[in-house]
Amino acid sequence: SSILPVTVQPTSLRITSLTGPTAVEQGRLVTYAYAFTAPSAALATTTFFPSCGPGSLVSQVPGVSFSCRMPDAVGPLQIVLRLENSVGQVDLEALDVAVVPDTTAPSISVPDDIVRDSTSNAGAQVGVFVSVSDAVDVLGDVRSACSSPEGFSVFPIGVTTVTCNAEDRFGNRDTKSFTVTVLDRSVP
């Protein structure tokens, strides 16, 4: 006779893990993962209540993870997950997080130096396009500006230095420059 393996079903609702970073820059979007066990009869009716403290809950995948946007205030924060099922079982798990100052600057990408022939006595129309990325902030929180308008602009004959800046809402900055050289190919 052979012995069949026996699977033991949990008898109570229990969060078995809550994981994620414990030191996070202010304003950053962070995902926390969790696992739990539940009685099989109550599994389908388990409700998940993640809390990001003064941060904001951005999204969740019930039974798997949730994402919080960290608050602007620096200091301690407690991330809390509460599970509740239809038979009245409740479990809580907390994770202490330190919200630290955002010191990560956005990154601005500019084109290499540009050389064009003039197309009129006014100079040449040149396309200037830059991109901005930020490892911490949501891109809507980053401002960028160039000393020349982005898109297509007429640059005069000669060398023009274009300086572009990107700044996040916490004052972290990146500055990059490039030149636009328009060669004099005057039309008589």
XYZ file of N, CA, C and O in Angstrom:
752
model
N 0.841 -1.172 0.000
C 0.000 0.000 0.000
C 0.886 1.236 0.000
O 1.925 1.269 0.616
N 0.441 2.269 -0.713
C 1.219 3.505 -0.757
C 0.510 4.585 0.037
O -0.710 4.604 0.147
N 1.316 5.465 0.547
C 0.772 6.571 1.339
C 0.653 7.776 0.436
O 1.613 8.173 -0.224
N -0.512 8.339 0.378
C -0.742 9.526 -0.446
C -0.357 10.773 0.333
O -0.597 10.863 1.542
N 0.249 11.748 -0.358
C 0.580 12.987 0.342
C -0.693 13.717 0.757
O -1.712 13.664 0.070
N -0.610 14.365 1.887
C -1.754 15.101 2.417
C -1.424 16.587 2.375
O -0.368 17.005 2.827
N -2.318 17.349 1.797
C -2.150 18.796 1.781
C -2.944 19.367 2.945
O -4.139 19.116 3.073
N -2.255 20.108 3.781
C -2.914 20.707 4.937
C -3.398 22.091 4.539
O -2.622 22.927 4.073
N -4.669 22.328 4.687
C -5.248 23.635 4.379
C -5.118 24.547 5.592
O -5.324 24.106 6.719
N -4.774 25.802 5.388
C -4.707 26.718 6.523
C -6.091 26.898 7.139
O -7.111 26.817 6.453
N -6.109 27.134 8.432
C -7.385 27.316 9.120
C -7.665 28.780 9.432
O -8.745 29.113 9.896
N -6.687 29.629 9.202
C -6.921 31.051 9.460
C -6.267 31.884 8.367
O -5.375 31.427 7.652
N -6.744 33.092 8.255
C -6.199 34.055 7.302
C -4.900 34.603 7.880
O -4.858 35.038 9.028
N -3.811 34.567 7.080
C -2.536 35.047 7.601
C -1.688 35.624 6.476
O -1.511 34.993 5.435
N -1.187 36.836 6.697
C -0.231 37.431 5.768
C 1.115 36.786 6.069
O 1.589 36.825 7.202
N 1.721 36.174 5.061
C 2.994 35.486 5.278
C 4.200 36.339 4.918
O 5.306 36.070 5.379
N 4.005 37.371 4.101
C 5.107 38.290 3.808
C 4.573 39.603 3.257
O 3.532 39.640 2.607
N 5.291 40.652 3.560
C 5.064 41.984 3.000
C 6.450 42.537 2.743
O 7.222 42.751 3.683
N 6.807 42.702 1.467
C 8.168 43.096 1.126
C 8.188 44.301 0.196
O 7.274 44.505 -0.597
N 9.247 45.072 0.318
C 9.473 46.242 -0.520
C 10.556 47.078 0.114
O 11.060 46.765 1.197
N 10.950 48.157 -0.545
C 12.027 48.992 -0.007
C 11.620 49.662 1.305
O 10.465 50.010 1.506
N 12.601 49.834 2.182
C 12.326 50.453 3.487
C 12.950 51.836 3.624
O 12.727 52.497 4.631
N 13.712 52.274 2.647
C 14.207 53.656 2.586
C 13.901 54.143 1.172
O 14.415 53.601 0.196
N 13.029 55.141 1.072
C 12.500 55.545 -0.224
C 12.532 57.062 -0.338
O 12.181 57.772 0.601
N 12.930 57.559 -1.529
C 12.943 58.999 -1.756
C 11.515 59.546 -1.846
O 10.620 58.889 -2.395
N 11.332 60.742 -1.317
C 10.029 61.401 -1.338
C 9.513 61.483 -2.776
O 10.280 61.686 -3.721
N 8.222 61.293 -2.932
C 7.591 61.398 -4.243
C 7.741 60.178 -5.129
O 7.115 60.089 -6.172
N 8.551 59.204 -4.750
C 8.816 58.030 -5.598
C 7.617 57.080 -5.605
O 6.901 56.954 -4.629
N 7.424 56.419 -6.726
C 6.417 55.385 -6.857
C 7.071 54.050 -6.501
O 8.096 53.690 -7.073
N 6.497 53.332 -5.526
C 7.100 52.108 -5.003
C 6.057 50.996 -4.982
O 4.896 51.228 -4.642
N 6.499 49.784 -5.315
C 5.610 48.622 -5.280
C 6.001 47.714 -4.123
O 7.177 47.432 -3.914
N 4.989 47.275 -3.383
C 5.162 46.342 -2.274
C 4.448 45.041 -2.648
O 3.321 45.068 -3.133
N 5.133 43.920 -2.419
C 4.562 42.606 -2.724
C 4.173 41.924 -1.421
O 4.762 42.188 -0.369
N 3.195 41.056 -1.510
C 2.796 40.311 -0.319
C 2.291 38.930 -0.698
O 1.954 38.657 -1.849
N 2.272 38.071 0.299
C 1.723 36.725 0.148
C 0.889 36.440 1.385
O 1.101 37.042 2.446
N -0.061 35.525 1.243
C -0.935 35.209 2.377
C -1.445 33.782 2.241
O -1.367 33.168 1.167
N -1.946 33.272 3.327
C -2.644 31.987 3.317
C -4.052 32.239 3.842
O -4.279 33.160 4.628
N -4.984 31.414 3.382
C -6.378 31.579 3.803
C -7.075 30.231 3.727
O -6.703 29.391 2.901
N -8.079 30.027 4.561
C -8.871 28.809 4.430
C -9.475 28.766 3.030
O -9.926 29.791 2.514
N -9.456 27.612 2.401
C -9.901 27.532 1.000
C -11.335 28.017 0.811
O -11.649 28.626 -0.196
N -12.204 27.787 1.771
C -13.594 28.228 1.626
C -13.701 29.745 1.638
O -14.625 30.312 1.063
N -12.770 30.398 2.288
C -12.850 31.855 2.403
C -11.935 32.573 1.417
O -11.974 33.782 1.298
N -11.104 31.830 0.684
C -10.131 32.466 -0.204
C -10.790 33.380 -1.233
O -10.343 34.487 -1.465
N -11.868 32.941 -1.836
C -12.512 33.724 -2.891
C -13.142 34.995 -2.350
O -13.431 35.901 -3.109
N -13.341 35.073 -1.056
C -13.995 36.253 -0.515
C -13.057 37.048 0.401
O -13.501 37.721 1.311
N -11.761 36.966 0.141
C -10.799 37.747 0.907
C -10.711 39.146 0.309
O -10.620 39.314 -0.906
N -10.759 40.152 1.152
C -10.677 41.543 0.718
C -9.340 42.113 1.183
O -8.904 41.861 2.300
N -8.705 42.919 0.316
C -7.376 43.454 0.563
C -7.470 44.966 0.770
O -8.067 45.666 -0.041
N -6.866 45.458 1.861
C -6.903 46.879 2.182
C -5.481 47.400 2.406
O -5.018 47.485 3.533
N -4.753 47.744 1.334
C -3.427 48.330 1.545
C -3.557 49.798 1.935
O -4.481 50.493 1.511
N -2.633 50.264 2.768
C -2.616 51.668 3.180
C -1.199 52.204 3.048
O -0.250 51.596 3.523
N -1.090 53.342 2.426
C 0.209 53.974 2.201
C 0.447 55.125 3.171
O 1.292 55.990 2.919
N -0.297 55.181 4.261
C -0.141 56.290 5.209
C -0.481 57.593 4.511
O -1.436 57.660 3.737
N 0.352 58.634 4.727
C 0.069 59.915 4.058
C 0.428 59.900 2.567
O 0.159 60.844 1.862
N 1.048 58.813 2.104
C 1.278 58.659 0.668
C -0.038 58.294 0.005
O -1.075 58.198 0.653
N -0.016 58.057 -1.286
C -1.263 57.722 -1.954
C -1.150 56.365 -2.626
O -0.125 56.032 -3.213
N -2.224 55.584 -2.501
C -2.305 54.297 -3.166
C -2.527 54.566 -4.648
O -3.464 55.262 -5.026
N -1.664 54.026 -5.487
C -1.757 54.276 -6.918
C -2.453 53.122 -7.630
O -3.306 53.332 -8.478
N -2.084 51.894 -7.270
C -2.699 50.741 -7.914
C -2.491 49.512 -7.046
O -1.669 49.519 -6.136
N -3.239 48.456 -7.344
C -3.023 47.198 -6.654
C -3.417 46.040 -7.551
O -4.264 46.168 -8.421
N -2.740 44.927 -7.326
C -3.093 43.658 -7.927
C -3.503 42.795 -6.742
O -2.638 42.314 -6.008
N -4.815 42.664 -6.479
C -5.268 41.971 -5.272
C -4.621 40.595 -5.119
O -4.546 39.821 -6.058
N -4.120 40.352 -3.923
C -3.478 39.085 -3.620
C -2.024 39.007 -4.017
O -1.363 38.004 -3.774
N -1.482 40.088 -4.625
C -0.107 40.045 -5.123
C 0.717 41.258 -4.684
O 1.775 41.118 -4.078
N 0.247 42.464 -5.029
C 1.060 43.659 -4.776
C 0.198 44.919 -4.798
O -0.946 44.889 -5.244
N 0.811 46.014 -4.339
C 0.180 47.329 -4.446
C 1.296 48.366 -4.582
O 2.433 48.143 -4.181
N 0.958 49.502 -5.192
C 1.940 50.563 -5.421
C 1.508 51.832 -4.708
O 0.332 52.203 -4.747
N 2.480 52.481 -4.064
C 2.251 53.725 -3.335
C 3.146 54.813 -3.900
O 4.285 54.558 -4.267
N 2.608 56.008 -3.947
C 3.449 57.162 -4.224
C 3.796 57.747 -2.867
O 2.909 58.107 -2.078
N 5.102 57.840 -2.585
C 5.547 58.334 -1.288
C 5.169 59.805 -1.118
O 5.109 60.555 -2.088
N 4.917 60.207 0.114
C 4.549 61.613 0.359
C 5.755 62.526 0.156
O 6.897 62.072 0.064
N 5.487 63.830 0.111
C 6.573 64.815 -0.005
C 7.305 65.003 1.316
O 8.473 65.364 1.328
N 6.623 64.762 2.418
C 7.229 64.958 3.737
C 8.259 63.864 4.007
O 8.017 62.686 3.760
N 9.413 64.286 4.520
C 10.478 63.360 4.875
C 10.249 62.881 6.303
O 9.840 63.650 7.166
N 10.498 61.597 6.561
C 10.347 61.058 7.902
C 9.829 59.642 7.876
O 9.722 59.016 6.826
N 9.493 59.115 9.060
C 9.019 57.732 9.127
C 7.605 57.597 8.568
O 6.803 58.523 8.627
N 7.338 56.420 8.027
C 6.039 56.116 7.429
C 5.775 54.636 7.667
O 6.701 53.831 7.666
N 4.540 54.286 7.866
C 4.203 52.880 8.024
C 3.262 52.456 6.896
O 2.215 53.059 6.686
N 3.704 51.450 6.159
C 2.883 50.840 5.117
C 2.127 49.701 5.800
O 2.738 48.870 6.472
N 0.812 49.657 5.642
C 0.015 48.652 6.337
C -0.833 47.902 5.316
O -1.430 48.499 4.416
N -0.878 46.592 5.482
C -1.758 45.754 4.677
C -2.733 45.062 5.623
O -2.325 44.463 6.615
N -4.008 45.176 5.316
C -5.054 44.539 6.129
C -5.837 43.604 5.217
O -6.279 44.011 4.133
N -5.971 42.368 5.638
C -6.778 41.399 4.909
C -7.964 41.016 5.776
O -7.838 40.906 6.995
N -9.086 40.790 5.140
C -10.305 40.399 5.860
C -11.060 39.421 4.967
O -11.116 39.608 3.757
N -11.610 38.383 5.556
C -12.385 37.453 4.733
C -13.832 37.373 5.207
O -14.208 37.962 6.221
N -14.613 36.620 4.463
C -16.062 36.575 4.698
C -16.452 35.836 5.976
O -17.596 35.923 6.403
N -15.516 35.129 6.603
C -15.850 34.453 7.859
C -15.342 35.244 9.065
O -15.282 34.731 10.174
N -14.966 36.511 8.836
C -14.602 37.400 9.928
C -13.155 37.347 10.364
O -12.786 37.982 11.347
N -12.316 36.635 9.653
C -10.894 36.596 10.005
C -10.200 37.835 9.439
O -10.488 38.263 8.329
N -9.299 38.390 10.249
C -8.578 39.607 9.864
C -7.106 39.403 10.197
O -6.768 38.797 11.202
N -6.232 39.914 9.336
C -4.810 39.936 9.654
C -4.232 41.254 9.165
O -4.676 41.809 8.156
N -3.270 41.772 9.922
C -2.576 43.023 9.597
C -1.089 42.754 9.541
O -0.560 41.966 10.329
N -0.418 43.451 8.640
C 1.035 43.399 8.581
C 1.493 44.818 8.267
O 0.896 45.510 7.447
N 2.557 45.255 8.938
C 3.060 46.608 8.735
C 4.535 46.554 8.358
O 5.262 45.640 8.750
N 4.955 47.532 7.600
C 6.349 47.665 7.191
C 6.758 49.106 7.461
O 6.116 50.036 6.956
N 7.776 49.296 8.285
C 8.271 50.641 8.581
C 9.162 51.114 7.446
O 10.068 50.393 7.005
N 8.893 52.321 6.974
C 9.617 52.898 5.840
C 10.144 54.266 6.249
O 9.453 55.015 6.943
N 11.357 54.584 5.815
C 11.909 55.926 6.011
C 11.806 56.670 4.685
O 12.365 56.228 3.670
N 11.079 57.780 4.684
C 10.999 58.622 3.493
C 12.156 59.612 3.588
O 12.247 60.387 4.540
N 13.065 59.539 2.615
C 14.284 60.355 2.627
C 14.198 61.412 1.525
O 13.404 61.280 0.587
N 15.009 62.469 1.617
C 14.962 63.524 0.597
C 15.284 62.985 -0.801
O 16.140 62.113 -0.961
N 14.575 63.504 -1.779
C 14.851 63.180 -3.182
C 16.069 63.985 -3.592
O 16.017 65.214 -3.674
N 17.170 63.316 -3.851
C 18.398 63.991 -4.292
C 18.781 63.550 -5.703
O 19.856 63.880 -6.177
N 17.888 62.821 -6.365
C 18.165 62.326 -7.713
C 17.669 63.342 -8.733
O 16.480 63.634 -8.798
N 18.591 63.859 -9.510
C 18.237 64.849 -10.530
C 17.624 64.165 -11.741
O 17.970 63.020 -12.058
N 16.718 64.858 -12.421
C 16.234 64.329 -13.690
C 17.392 64.332 -14.696
O 18.421 64.971 -14.462
N 17.224 63.640 -15.770
C 18.255 63.597 -16.807
C 17.664 64.158 -18.089
O 16.603 63.718 -18.527
N 18.367 65.113 -18.667
C 17.900 65.695 -19.924
C 18.859 65.253 -21.026
O 20.071 65.242 -20.840
N 18.297 64.816 -22.138
C 19.094 64.390 -23.292
C 18.923 65.432 -24.388
O 17.799 65.775 -24.747
N 20.045 65.911 -24.897
C 20.029 66.908 -25.969
C 20.731 66.315 -27.187
O 21.496 65.360 -27.061
N 20.485 66.887 -28.359
C 21.161 66.359 -29.552
C 22.651 66.697 -29.536
O 23.100 67.576 -28.794
N 23.399 65.975 -30.352
C 24.802 66.342 -30.572
C 24.812 67.699 -31.265
O 23.789 68.173 -31.776
N 25.989 68.331 -31.296
C 26.107 69.616 -31.995
C 25.610 69.457 -33.433
O 25.835 68.433 -34.078
N 24.915 70.494 -33.912
C 24.260 70.454 -35.221
C 24.943 71.461 -36.149
O 25.219 72.602 -35.745
N 25.199 71.049 -37.400
C 25.747 71.951 -38.421
C 24.819 71.885 -39.625
O 24.510 70.799 -40.117
N 24.369 73.062 -40.084
C 23.479 73.147 -41.250
C 23.955 74.281 -42.154
O 24.545 75.255 -41.703
N 23.627 74.145 -43.434
C 23.851 75.230 -44.381
C 22.682 76.190 -44.284
O 21.541 75.772 -44.062
N 22.959 77.485 -44.470
C 21.862 78.456 -44.458
C 20.980 78.223 -45.676
O 21.447 77.782 -46.726
N 19.714 78.498 -45.521
C 18.769 78.362 -46.628
C 18.246 79.723 -47.063
O 17.532 79.823 -48.050
N 18.600 80.753 -46.275
C 18.228 82.127 -46.624
C 19.195 83.042 -45.878
O 20.020 82.585 -45.082
N 19.061 84.338 -46.116
C 19.910 85.297 -45.397
C 19.588 85.315 -43.900
O 20.386 85.789 -43.095
N 18.419 84.786 -43.528
C 18.038 84.749 -42.114
C 18.696 83.574 -41.382
O 18.752 83.547 -40.160
N 19.189 82.577 -42.123
C 19.806 81.412 -41.490
C 19.192 80.127 -42.004
O 18.986 79.972 -43.204
N 18.880 79.209 -41.075
C 18.307 77.924 -41.475
C 17.319 77.448 -40.415
O 17.504 77.705 -39.220
N 16.309 76.759 -40.898
C 15.358 76.162 -39.961
C 15.961 74.838 -39.487
O 16.358 73.997 -40.289
N 16.013 74.674 -38.162
C 16.634 73.492 -37.565
C 15.679 72.912 -36.527
O 15.091 73.656 -35.732
N 15.573 71.593 -36.526
C 14.746 70.913 -35.523
C 15.539 70.665 -34.255
O 16.639 70.130 -34.293
N 15.000 71.098 -33.124
C 15.627 70.891 -31.818
C 14.647 70.097 -30.959
O 13.554 70.565 -30.659
N 15.066 68.895 -30.575
C 14.211 68.035 -29.765
C 15.020 67.479 -28.600
O 16.129 66.991 -28.790
N 14.484 67.596 -27.409
C 15.143 67.072 -26.209
C 14.184 66.118 -25.509
O 12.980 66.155 -25.737
N 14.745 65.265 -24.668
C 13.896 64.377 -23.873
C 14.363 64.420 -22.429
O 15.525 64.696 -22.141
N 13.427 64.161 -21.523
C 13.710 64.209 -20.088
C 13.269 62.895 -19.470
O 12.212 62.371 -19.811
N 14.087 62.372 -18.561
C 13.691 61.192 -17.790
C 14.042 61.445 -16.336
O 14.891 62.271 -16.018
N 13.365 60.752 -15.462
C 13.634 60.894 -14.030
C 13.372 59.559 -13.357
O 12.285 59.010 -13.476
N 14.373 59.048 -12.660
C 14.265 57.740 -12.010
C 13.346 57.768 -10.804
O 12.889 56.728 -10.355
N 13.069 58.936 -10.271
C 12.285 59.033 -9.041
C 10.921 59.652 -9.298
O 9.897 59.097 -8.934
N 10.896 60.812 -9.882
C 9.660 61.572 -10.012
C 8.826 61.118 -11.197
O 9.340 60.636 -12.196
N 7.534 61.329 -11.073
C 6.642 61.138 -12.199
C 6.963 62.263 -13.183
O 7.181 63.405 -12.779
N 7.005 61.944 -14.472
C 7.474 62.942 -15.435
C 6.659 64.224 -15.438
O 7.165 65.272 -15.774
N 5.408 64.180 -15.044
C 4.622 65.406 -14.958
C 5.151 66.355 -13.887
O 4.802 67.527 -13.854
N 6.011 65.827 -12.990
C 6.590 66.642 -11.926
C 7.921 67.255 -12.325
O 8.609 67.846 -11.509
N 8.332 67.087 -13.576
C 9.615 67.600 -14.049
C 9.360 68.657 -15.117
O 8.613 68.436 -16.064
N 9.978 69.819 -14.920
C 9.869 70.901 -15.902
C 11.157 70.950 -16.714
O 12.242 70.760 -16.171
N 11.031 71.243 -18.006
C 12.225 71.418 -18.835
C 12.039 72.660 -19.695
O 10.917 73.030 -20.037
N 13.155 73.279 -20.015
C 13.127 74.461 -20.866
C 14.478 74.607 -21.552
O 15.505 74.223 -20.990
N 14.440 75.139 -22.752
C 15.667 75.394 -23.509
C 15.727 76.870 -23.860
O 14.706 77.537 -23.980
N 16.961 77.374 -24.068
C 17.136 78.784 -24.417
C 16.673 79.065 -25.840
O 16.574 80.211 -26.249
N 16.373 78.022 -26.595
C 15.803 78.147 -27.926
C 14.546 77.294 -27.932
O 14.523 76.243 -27.287
N 13.511 77.698 -28.623
C 12.287 76.896 -28.610
C 12.536 75.490 -29.157
O 13.323 75.304 -30.073
N 11.854 74.515 -28.542
C 11.933 73.160 -29.083
C 11.094 73.096 -30.349
O 10.230 73.927 -30.584
N 11.362 72.093 -31.166
C 10.676 71.959 -32.438
C 11.532 72.606 -33.508
O 12.765 72.652 -33.402
N 10.901 73.127 -34.535
C 11.651 73.738 -35.626
C 11.699 75.250 -35.434
O 10.676 75.895 -35.286
N 12.925 75.780 -35.437
C 13.143 77.217 -35.282
C 14.177 77.670 -36.299
O 15.018 76.884 -36.737
N 14.136 78.954 -36.648
C 15.148 79.518 -37.546
C 16.323 79.990 -36.699
O 16.150 80.790 -35.776
N 17.501 79.450 -37.000
C 18.725 79.855 -36.315
C 19.521 80.754 -37.246
O 19.596 80.499 -38.452
N 20.123 81.823 -36.715
C 20.879 82.757 -37.554
C 22.202 82.134 -38.023
O 22.678 81.151 -37.453
N 22.781 82.753 -39.035
C 24.102 82.326 -39.512
C 25.102 82.534 -38.374
O 25.082 83.545 -37.675
N 25.963 81.528 -38.159
C 26.942 81.569 -37.077
C 26.691 80.444 -36.086
O 25.974 79.489 -36.376
N 27.280 80.576 -34.906
C 27.175 79.544 -33.874
C 26.239 80.036 -32.772
O 26.425 81.124 -32.235
N 25.246 79.227 -32.449
C 24.314 79.526 -31.356
C 24.414 78.395 -30.337
O 24.296 77.219 -30.699
N 24.654 78.743 -29.084
C 24.664 77.747 -28.025
C 23.265 77.649 -27.448
O 22.663 78.660 -27.086
N 22.763 76.427 -27.382
C 21.442 76.170 -26.819
C 21.653 75.450 -25.492
O 22.320 74.420 -25.437
N 21.098 76.002 -24.422
C 21.200 75.402 -23.093
C 19.818 74.953 -22.656
O 18.855 75.709 -22.743
N 19.745 73.708 -22.193
C 18.468 73.145 -21.754
C 18.587 72.722 -20.296
O 19.618 72.206 -19.864
N 17.516 72.950 -19.545
C 17.468 72.608 -18.127
C 16.266 71.721 -17.859
O 15.217 71.887 -18.472
N 16.426 70.817 -16.892
C 15.306 70.036 -16.372
C 15.377 70.144 -14.860
O 16.457 70.086 -14.266
N 14.224 70.361 -14.225
C 14.184 70.497 -12.768
C 12.951 69.780 -12.233
O 11.854 69.936 -12.766
N 13.160 68.983 -11.169
C 12.009 68.322 -10.560
C 11.432 69.221 -9.472
O 11.975 70.283 -9.157
N 10.335 68.798 -8.871
C 9.642 69.646 -7.895
C 10.389 69.799 -6.590
O 10.005 70.605 -5.750
N 11.491 69.038 -6.407
C 12.288 69.170 -5.197
C 13.561 69.977 -5.442
O 14.429 70.053 -4.588
N 13.686 70.570 -6.639
C 14.815 71.443 -6.944
C 16.037 70.750 -7.501
O 17.065 71.387 -7.710
N 15.966 69.459 -7.776
C 17.095 68.755 -8.396
C 17.125 69.115 -9.873
O 16.083 69.105 -10.537
N 18.337 69.450 -10.395
C 18.445 69.969 -11.763
C 19.472 69.231 -12.590
O 20.450 68.716 -12.061
N 19.268 69.264 -13.885
C 20.255 68.820 -14.860
C 20.282 69.879 -15.956
O 19.236 70.397 -16.356
N 21.482 70.207 -16.415
C 21.652 71.200 -17.472
C 22.593 70.624 -18.524
O 23.642 70.073 -18.183
N 22.201 70.755 -19.781
C 23.058 70.309 -20.882
C 22.985 71.357 -21.994
O 21.981 72.057 -22.136
N 24.075 71.447 -22.757
C 24.143 72.403 -23.865
C 24.614 71.711 -25.136
O 25.272 70.680 -25.090
N 24.285 72.334 -26.250
C 24.799 71.915 -27.556
C 24.818 73.154 -28.433
O 24.270 74.198 -28.073
N 25.515 73.067 -29.568
C 25.577 74.226 -30.466
C 24.867 73.916 -31.772
O 24.817 72.763 -32.215
N 24.322 74.982 -32.348
C 23.759 74.927 -33.697
C 24.591 75.894 -34.528
O 24.629 77.097 -34.249
N 25.302 75.339 -35.502
C 26.133 76.155 -36.389
C 25.460 76.217 -37.746
O 25.204 75.182 -38.367
N 25.166 77.442 -38.182
C 24.576 77.643 -39.504
C 25.649 78.287 -40.365
O 26.141 79.388 -40.059
N 26.052 77.561 -41.419
C 27.107 78.029 -42.328
C 26.520 79.011 -43.330
O 25.404 78.806 -43.825
N 27.280 80.051 -43.635
C 26.807 81.104 -44.548
C 26.872 80.599 -45.996
O 27.926 80.502 -46.592
N 25.740 80.255 -46.500
C 25.587 79.871 -47.906
C 24.581 80.856 -48.505
O 23.546 80.470 -49.028
N 24.948 82.147 -48.358
C 24.015 83.223 -48.732
C 23.503 83.066 -50.154
O 24.220 82.710 -51.063
N 22.240 83.348 -50.245
C 21.578 83.332 -51.549
C 21.675 84.759 -52.081
O 21.226 85.691 -51.420
N 22.279 84.935 -53.267
C 22.431 86.309 -53.792
C 21.123 86.994 -54.124
O 20.113 86.469 -54.285
